Coordinates of C-alpha atoms and ligand atoms in Angstrom, one line a residue:
X98 CA 0.0 0.0 0.0
X99 CA 1.3 3.5 -0.8
X100 CA 2.1 5.9 2.0
X101 CA -0.8 8.3 1.4
X102 CA -3.6 5.7 1.1
X103 CA -6.5 5.7 3.6
X104 CA -8.4 2.4 3.9
X105 CA -11.9 2.4 5.3
X106 CA -13.4 -0.6 7.1
X107 CA -17.0 -1.0 8.5
X108 CA -17.5 -2.6 11.9
X109 CA -21.1 -3.9 12.4
X110 CA -23.2 -4.0 15.6
X111 CA -24.6 -7.4 16.7
X112 CA -27.6 -8.7 18.5
X113 CA -27.9 -11.9 20.5
X114 CA -30.9 -13.7 19.0
X115 CA -30.4 -16.0 22.0
X116 CA -28.2 -15.8 25.1
X117 CA -28.3 -18.6 27.6
X118 CA -26.0 -18.7 30.7
X119 CA -25.0 -22.3 31.2
X120 CA -22.7 -22.1 34.2
X121 CA -20.2 -20.0 36.2
X122 CA -16.5 -20.7 35.6
X123 CA -13.5 -20.6 37.9
X124 CA -11.9 -17.8 35.9
X125 CA -14.7 -15.3 36.8
X126 CA -16.5 -15.7 33.5
X127 CA -19.8 -17.5 32.7
X128 CA -20.2 -20.3 30.1
X129 CA -22.7 -19.1 27.6
X130 CA -24.6 -20.4 24.5
X131 CA -25.2 -17.4 22.2
X132 CA -26.8 -17.1 18.8
X133 CA -25.2 -14.0 17.4
X134 CA -26.1 -12.0 14.3
X135 CA -24.8 -8.7 12.8
X136 CA -26.8 -5.6 12.0
X137 CA -26.5 -3.1 9.1
X138 CA -25.7 -0.5 11.8
X139 CA -21.9 0.1 11.6
X140 CA -19.0 2.1 13.0
X141 CA -16.5 3.2 10.4
X142 CA -12.7 3.1 10.8
X143 CA -10.1 4.8 8.5
X144 CA -6.6 3.5 8.6
X145 CA -3.7 5.6 7.3
X146 CA 0.0 4.7 7.5
X147 CA 1.8 7.1 10.0
X148 CA 4.9 7.5 12.2
X149 CA 3.1 6.4 15.3
X150 CA -0.3 4.9 16.2
X151 CA -3.0 7.4 17.1
X152 CA -6.7 7.3 17.5
X153 CA -9.3 10.0 16.8
X154 CA -13.0 9.6 17.5
X155 CA -16.0 11.8 16.7
X156 CA -18.0 10.7 19.7
X157 CA -17.4 12.8 22.8
X158 CA -16.6 10.7 25.9
X159 CA -15.0 7.9 24.0
X160 CA -11.4 7.5 25.3
X161 CA -8.7 7.6 22.5
X162 CA -5.8 6.4 24.7
X163 CA -4.5 2.9 25.5
X164 CA -7.8 2.1 27.2
X165 CA -9.7 2.0 23.9
X166 CA -10.2 -1.5 22.5
X167 CA -9.0 -0.2 19.1
X168 CA -5.6 0.7 20.6
X169 CA -5.6 -2.6 22.6
X170 CA -6.2 -4.4 19.3
X171 CA -3.2 -2.7 17.7
X172 CA -1.0 -3.6 20.7
X173 CA -2.2 -7.3 20.6
X174 CA -1.4 -7.3 16.8
X175 CA 2.0 -5.8 17.5
X176 CA 2.8 -8.5 20.2
X177 CA 2.4 -11.2 17.4
X178 CA 4.1 -9.1 14.7
X179 CA 7.1 -8.1 16.9
X180 CA 7.1 -4.6 15.3
X181 CA 5.0 -1.4 15.5
X182 CA 1.9 -1.2 13.3
X183 CA 2.1 2.7 13.0
X184 CA -1.5 3.5 12.0
X185 CA -3.4 6.8 12.2
X186 CA -6.9 5.6 13.0
X187 CA -10.1 7.7 12.7
X188 CA -13.1 6.1 14.3
X189 CA -16.6 7.3 13.4
X190 CA -19.1 5.9 16.0
X191 CA -22.7 5.2 15.2
X192 CA -23.0 2.2 17.6
X193 CA -23.9 3.5 21.1
X194 CA -21.7 2.5 24.1
X195 CA -22.9 0.3 27.0
X196 CA -25.7 -0.8 24.7
X197 CA -25.2 -4.6 24.4
X198 CA -24.5 -4.0 20.7
X199 CA -20.9 -5.0 20.7
X200 CA -19.6 -1.8 19.2
X201 CA -16.2 -1.8 21.0
X202 CA -15.7 -5.5 20.2
X203 CA -16.5 -5.0 16.5
X204 CA -14.1 -2.0 16.3
X205 CA -11.3 -4.2 17.9
X206 CA -11.9 -7.2 15.5
X207 CA -11.9 -4.9 12.5
X208 CA -8.7 -3.3 13.7
X209 CA -7.0 -6.7 13.8
X210 CA -8.3 -7.5 10.3
X211 CA -7.2 -4.1 9.0
X212 CA -3.6 -4.4 10.4
X213 CA -3.3 -7.9 9.0
X214 CA -4.4 -6.6 5.5
X215 CA -2.6 -3.3 5.4
X216 CA 0.7 -4.6 6.8
X217 CA 0.4 -7.9 4.8
X218 CA 1.2 -10.2 7.7
X219 CA -1.3 -12.9 6.4
X220 CA -2.1 -14.2 9.9
X221 CA -4.7 -17.0 9.6
X222 CA -8.3 -16.6 10.9
X223 CA -7.3 -18.9 13.7
X224 CA -4.3 -16.7 14.7
X225 CA -6.5 -13.6 14.5
X226 CA -9.1 -15.3 16.6
X227 CA -6.6 -16.0 19.3
X228 CA -5.6 -12.3 19.4
X229 CA -9.4 -11.4 19.3
X230 CA -10.2 -13.7 22.3
X231 CA -7.5 -11.9 24.3
X232 CA -9.3 -8.6 23.8
X233 CA -12.8 -9.8 24.8
X234 CA -15.3 -12.7 24.7
X235 CA -17.4 -11.2 21.8
X236 CA -14.4 -10.1 19.6
X237 CA -13.8 -13.3 17.6
X238 CA -17.3 -13.3 16.2
X239 CA -16.7 -10.0 14.4
X240 CA -13.7 -11.4 12.4
X241 CA -16.3 -13.2 10.2
X242 CA -19.7 -12.0 11.4
X243 CA -22.1 -14.5 9.8
X244 CA -24.9 -15.9 12.1
X245 CA -23.0 -18.1 14.6
X246 CA -23.4 -20.1 17.7
X247 CA -20.9 -18.7 20.3
X248 CA -19.9 -20.9 23.3
X249 CA -17.3 -21.1 26.0
X250 CA -17.2 -17.6 27.4
X251 CA -18.4 -16.5 23.9
X252 CA -15.1 -16.8 22.0
X253 CA -15.7 -20.3 20.4
X254 CA -17.5 -19.3 17.2
X255 CA -19.3 -21.8 15.0
X256 CA -21.2 -20.5 11.9
X257 CA -24.8 -21.7 11.5
X258 CA -25.0 -22.2 7.7
X259 CA -28.7 -23.0 7.7
X260 CA -29.4 -19.5 9.0
X261 CA -27.0 -17.8 6.6
X262 CA -29.7 -16.3 4.5
X263 CA -32.2 -15.5 7.2
X264 CA -32.8 -11.8 7.7
X265 CA -35.4 -9.5 9.3
X266 CA -36.4 -5.9 9.7
X267 CA -35.4 -4.7 13.2
X268 CA -36.0 -1.7 15.4
X269 CA -33.6 -0.9 18.3
X270 CA -34.5 1.3 21.3
X271 CA -32.0 2.4 23.9
X272 CA -32.6 4.6 26.9
X273 CA -30.1 7.2 28.0
X274 CA -28.5 5.0 30.6
X275 CA -25.9 2.3 29.8
X276 CA -25.4 -1.2 31.3
X277 CA -21.9 -2.6 31.7
X278 CA -21.4 -6.3 30.8
X279 CA -19.7 -7.2 34.1
X280 CA -22.5 -5.6 36.1
X281 CA -25.1 -7.5 34.1
X282 CA -23.4 -10.9 34.9
X283 CA -23.0 -9.8 38.6
X284 CA -26.7 -9.0 38.8
X285 CA -27.6 -12.7 38.0
X286 CA -27.2 -13.4 41.7
X287 CA -30.3 -12.1 43.4
X288 CA -32.2 -11.5 40.2
X289 CA -36.0 -12.1 40.2
X290 CA -38.8 -12.1 37.7
X291 CA -40.9 -8.9 37.5
X292 CA -44.7 -9.6 37.5
X293 CA -46.2 -9.0 34.1
X294 CA -42.9 -9.3 32.2
X295 CA -42.6 -12.3 29.8
X296 CA -39.1 -14.0 29.8
X297 CA -40.2 -17.1 27.9
X298 CA -38.5 -18.2 24.6
X299 CA -40.2 -16.7 21.5
X300 CA -40.0 -18.9 18.4
X301 CA -39.7 -17.0 15.0
X302 CA -38.9 -18.8 11.8
X303 CA -37.7 -21.8 13.8
X304 CA -35.3 -19.6 15.9
X305 CA -35.8 -19.7 19.7
X306 CA -35.3 -16.1 21.0
X307 CA -34.4 -15.9 24.7
X308 CA -32.0 -13.8 26.8
X309 CA -31.2 -15.1 30.3
X310 CA -29.6 -11.8 31.3
X311 CA -33.0 -10.1 31.1
X312 CA -33.9 -11.4 34.5
X313 CA -30.7 -9.8 36.0
X314 CA -30.8 -6.5 34.2
X315 CA -34.6 -6.0 34.4
X316 CA -34.4 -6.5 38.2
X317 CA -32.2 -3.3 38.4
X318 CA -33.9 -1.5 35.5
X319 CA -37.6 -2.5 35.5
X320 CA -38.3 0.1 32.8
X321 CA -36.5 -2.2 30.3
X322 CA -38.9 -5.1 31.2
X323 CA -41.9 -2.8 30.8
X324 CA -40.5 -1.4 27.5
X325 CA -40.1 -5.0 26.2
X326 CA -43.7 -5.8 27.0
X327 CA -44.8 -2.5 25.3
X328 CA -42.8 -3.6 22.2
X329 CA -44.5 -7.0 22.1
X330 CA -47.9 -5.2 21.9
X331 CA -47.0 -3.0 18.9
X332 CA -48.4 -3.7 15.4
X333 CA -46.2 -6.0 13.3
X334 CA -43.8 -6.9 16.1
X335 CA -43.0 -10.6 15.9
X336 CA -40.6 -10.8 18.9
X337 CA -38.8 -8.5 21.3
X338 CA -35.7 -9.0 23.5
X339 CA -32.9 -7.3 25.3
X340 CA -29.6 -7.0 23.3
X341 CA -26.8 -8.9 25.1
X342 CA -26.4 -7.3 28.5
X343 CA -28.5 -4.2 27.6
X344 CA -29.5 -1.5 27.8
X345 CA -30.8 -1.7 24.2
X346 CA -34.0 -3.6 23.4
X347 CA -34.8 -4.9 19.9
X348 CA -38.0 -5.9 18.1
X349 CA -38.2 -7.9 14.9
X350 CA -41.0 -6.7 12.7
X351 CA -42.8 -8.0 9.6
X352 CA -41.9 -4.9 7.5
X353 CA -39.3 -2.0 7.6
X354 CA -42.3 0.5 7.8
X355 CA -43.5 -1.2 11.0
X356 CA -40.1 -0.8 12.5
X357 CA -40.1 2.9 11.8
X358 CA -43.6 3.2 13.2
X359 CA -42.6 1.5 16.4
X360 CA -39.6 3.9 16.9
X361 CA -41.9 6.9 16.4
X362 CA -44.5 5.5 18.8
X363 CA -41.9 4.7 21.4
X364 CA -40.7 8.3 21.5
X365 CA -44.2 9.7 21.5
X366 CA -45.7 7.3 24.1
X367 CA -42.7 6.2 26.3
X368 CA -39.7 8.6 26.3
X369 CA -38.8 11.4 23.8
X370 CA -35.1 10.9 24.6
X371 CA -34.9 7.3 23.4
X372 CA -32.2 6.5 20.9
X373 CA -33.5 4.4 18.1
X374 CA -32.3 2.6 14.9
X375 CA -34.3 0.9 12.2
X376 CA -32.6 -1.4 9.8
X377 CA -32.0 -5.1 9.2
X378 CA -30.5 -8.0 11.2
X379 CA -28.2 -10.2 9.1
X380 CA -28.3 -8.0 6.0
X381 CA -27.5 -10.0 2.9
Ligands
C5P267 O1 -14.9 -10.7 27.8 P1 -15.3 -9.3 28.1 O2 -14.2 -8.4 28.4 O3 -16.3 -8.8 27.2 O4 -16.1 -9.5 29.5 C1 -16.3 -8.5 30.4 C2 -16.8 -9.0 31.7 O5 -18.1 -9.6 31.5 C3 -16.0 -10.1 32.3 O6 -14.9 -9.6 33.0 C4 -17.0 -10.9 33.1 O7 -17.2 -10.2 34.3 C5 -18.3 -10.7 32.3 N1 -18.5 -11.9 31.4 C6 -18.9 -13.1 32.0 N2 -19.1 -14.2 31.2 C7 -18.9 -14.1 29.8 C8 -18.5 -12.8 29.2 C9 -18.3 -11.8 30.1 O8 -19.0 -13.2 33.2 N3 -19.1 -15.1 29.1

């Protein structure tokens, strides 16, 4: 690549169509069984060869120092490479933070891919996956974000070819507050069911949608449970669930127009400050 070239990569958000917690581990993590799918909501990352590695981000409050997963990904890549990657990275954020949408994990995975492509190191997917798993449980999925079953602590990714062409219109709603992943798992102890909130699996096109972190997160933030029930009552909504560890909720609709109508109704009837996104899950 010539010195002046900027290469742009898109990092997609994800939802968990299903998230089951199958046990607590000795290393502080939980074993999980997740069905993960990407969305057409993306962050964008520009990479430009430079004298040192720097990160700029358009979203206020996002750290651009060594604590950002993008810089951590560069450092993880450099550990394997044995030399400096020297990239000027410009991150344009569209995926909200603390939302359960995997934005930081996606940015990290794409950074590993970009460094591998731009520097020409030709690390295999397996080698990149080992680097990705060191950065976070969700990061390996984003190296090849086809609908996949994720097990272990989430880092063992197995594509689900029979769902490869499945897709659906989706609406996302996120309140102003964020939920951190560690806090969601911690809340599992002492969690209870809120009366009137339905936690049961919902079966759509043969896919069993369920999120076992809902019980934990709804106990602390009951408004999310009530919003899920409101979503389930909206015209055209086929299923509604919390995304990962929250605070975003999603609803699958019959048509894109219904997704837009749900987002408008949510701001009118529930909370005018809600963030929303209407698009597709598993865009083809
Ligand atoms: O792997 P990641 O850095 O995303 O995990 C953040 C935190 O979320 C972990 O430190 C742990 O507290 C919790 N976690 C968990 N079980 C998982 C994934 C995450 O308990 N499978």
